Amino acid sequence: MMAPQPKRSEGAVDVTRETPRAGTCQECGFDWTMRVEDAIRIVVGAPGRIAGLFDVALPRPAPAGDAGRWSPVSYVWHLVDVLRFGTERLWTLTLEPAAALPGWDQDVLAALRRYDELSRDVGLRALDAAVAVWTEAARAAPSAATVRHPVLGELTTADAVRRNAHEAVHHELDIRRGLAGT
């Protein structure tokens, strides 16, 4: 049975945490005003930072998530999917910004993919691969492009990049908390 999942799907976005805005995330300290290149660097460094958390803090296997949180491994897989979808969104900004940009429900995807049953090591490898493709798409996306998101409204390339960087920072915190048992 899958651990309880956070209720933060794009259909019910917590705008204080998920929406690109000026200021910082009150929970993880992410700065929504940072330069795009700095946000890209955050994503590029995420696989190493996250793998390091597991190397230092975790005997295998990862503990299950407590009530309302995913397990650390589930957050790895969620971040893989976030960056894969993020890549497709960046390609949309680059290739066809007038195209539809559908939302997705992370809780449904987590259940379908059975995050809690997936391999930590494969997840870390998939995260490396997702970051590589995402980075190429982020650096190629035109800075002036905009696309319409069904929940968040108009998103710019900078918004999309920062949103994915925020996910990397925030889920690194979630993983750290899960590994510490807090």
XYZ file of C-alpha atoms in Angstrom:
182
model
C 0.000 0.000 0.000
C 1.282 3.427 -0.902
C 2.049 5.976 1.816
C -0.324 8.943 2.031
C 0.434 11.509 -0.622
C 0.715 15.265 -0.234
C -2.231 17.149 -1.661
C -0.435 19.584 -3.966
C -1.529 18.587 -7.426
C -1.643 21.193 -10.152
C -5.392 21.003 -10.041
C -5.240 22.415 -6.498
C -2.012 24.410 -6.454
C -0.830 25.907 -3.186
C -0.048 29.271 -4.737
C 2.090 30.357 -1.818
C 4.491 27.492 -2.537
C 4.064 26.579 -6.173
C 3.506 29.811 -8.065
C 6.443 31.837 -9.310
C 6.243 35.059 -7.340
C 8.594 37.691 -6.000
C 10.065 36.856 -2.621
C 11.060 33.581 -1.060
C 9.392 30.300 -0.227
C 8.676 30.449 3.493
C 9.362 26.753 3.906
C 12.555 26.126 1.900
C 13.909 29.648 1.394
C 13.913 29.495 -2.408
C 14.346 32.967 -3.914
C 11.803 33.432 -6.724
C 13.693 36.486 -7.979
C 17.009 34.747 -8.679
C 18.616 34.949 -12.100
C 17.584 32.202 -14.524
C 21.170 30.950 -14.846
C 21.376 30.576 -11.066
C 18.130 28.588 -11.110
C 19.556 26.333 -13.834
C 22.670 25.762 -11.695
C 20.462 24.695 -8.798
C 18.820 22.036 -10.961
C 22.164 20.918 -12.433
C 23.546 20.352 -8.925
C 20.472 18.577 -7.566
C 21.433 14.983 -8.473
C 24.762 15.219 -6.662
C 23.284 16.902 -3.603
C 20.416 14.428 -3.378
C 22.620 11.359 -3.935
C 24.908 12.703 -1.205
C 22.006 12.816 1.233
C 21.358 9.122 0.669
C 25.060 8.203 0.814
C 25.573 9.915 4.150
C 22.317 9.433 5.949
C 20.578 6.313 4.797
C 21.037 2.620 5.231
C 19.065 0.846 2.515
C 16.125 0.767 2.007
C 14.645 4.203 2.469
C 12.028 4.545 5.190
C 8.427 4.973 4.169
C 6.969 8.440 4.373
C 5.025 9.427 7.458
C 1.493 10.761 7.348
C 1.174 13.441 4.667
C 4.670 12.969 3.223
C 6.175 10.719 0.642
C 9.221 8.576 1.337
C 12.606 10.044 0.349
C 12.749 7.707 -2.674
C 9.263 8.776 -3.741
C 10.428 12.395 -3.749
C 13.356 11.415 -5.993
C 10.952 9.857 -8.492
C 8.590 12.816 -8.247
C 11.466 15.152 -9.060
C 12.345 12.969 -12.066
C 8.794 13.386 -13.350
C 8.728 17.119 -12.533
C 11.840 17.651 -14.651
C 10.573 15.460 -17.487
C 7.345 17.457 -17.618
C 9.398 20.619 -17.155
C 11.450 19.693 -20.218
C 8.300 19.269 -22.285
C 7.057 22.658 -21.070
C 10.342 24.301 -22.007
C 10.134 22.661 -25.439
C 6.590 24.038 -25.738
C 7.909 27.527 -24.947
C 10.590 27.005 -27.620
C 8.689 25.227 -30.377
C 4.999 26.026 -30.034
C 4.098 28.480 -27.253
C 0.494 28.699 -28.464
C -0.002 24.959 -27.825
C -1.974 23.690 -24.875
C -0.056 23.221 -21.648
C -2.107 20.731 -19.660
C -1.760 20.364 -15.937
C -1.028 17.035 -14.309
C -1.892 15.498 -10.976
C 1.229 14.423 -9.135
C -0.711 12.254 -6.695
C -2.341 10.262 -9.490
C 1.004 9.879 -11.250
C 2.702 8.770 -8.011
C 0.056 6.110 -7.504
C 0.207 4.922 -11.120
C 4.001 4.749 -11.121
C 4.087 3.295 -7.585
C 6.865 5.592 -6.450
C 7.134 3.781 -3.136
C 8.079 0.537 -4.932
C 10.694 1.997 -7.284
C 14.461 1.669 -6.901
C 16.434 4.400 -5.199
C 19.497 3.812 -7.364
C 17.507 3.755 -10.594
C 15.724 6.921 -9.445
C 19.031 8.688 -8.885
C 20.223 7.606 -12.356
C 16.919 8.732 -13.898
C 17.311 12.064 -12.103
C 20.765 12.527 -13.674
C 19.297 11.839 -17.118
C 16.263 14.077 -16.590
C 18.481 16.951 -15.432
C 20.730 16.630 -18.494
C 17.833 16.876 -20.942
C 16.076 19.572 -18.884
C 19.244 21.692 -18.764
C 19.598 21.614 -22.531
C 15.945 22.630 -22.936
C 16.229 25.398 -20.315
C 19.272 26.934 -21.963
C 17.666 26.755 -25.424
C 14.276 28.205 -24.488
C 13.758 31.788 -25.672
C 13.707 34.204 -22.761
C 10.774 36.203 -24.164
C 8.448 33.225 -24.698
C 5.225 32.793 -22.729
C 2.765 29.957 -22.497
C -0.646 29.644 -20.850
C -0.871 27.278 -17.873
C -4.416 26.156 -16.984
C -3.993 26.931 -13.274
C -1.075 29.348 -12.959
C -1.944 31.572 -15.927
C 0.747 32.996 -18.176
C 4.184 31.504 -17.554
C 7.420 32.829 -18.965
C 10.556 30.822 -19.615
C 12.011 32.297 -16.421
C 8.913 31.215 -14.469
C 9.182 27.664 -15.804
C 12.891 27.412 -14.993
C 12.483 28.895 -11.517
C 9.487 26.682 -10.799
C 11.541 23.562 -11.543
C 14.494 24.895 -9.528
C 12.112 25.494 -6.638
C 10.928 21.902 -6.883
C 14.560 20.718 -6.693
C 15.271 22.830 -3.604
C 11.986 22.037 -1.893
C 12.163 18.297 -2.506
C 15.781 18.182 -1.390
C 14.424 19.555 1.896
C 11.638 16.935 1.867
C 14.212 14.178 1.317
C 16.458 15.561 4.068
C 13.479 15.619 6.463
C 12.453 12.103 5.501
C 15.927 10.728 6.024
C 16.171 12.452 9.392
C 12.787 11.039 10.383
C 11.254 14.481 10.862
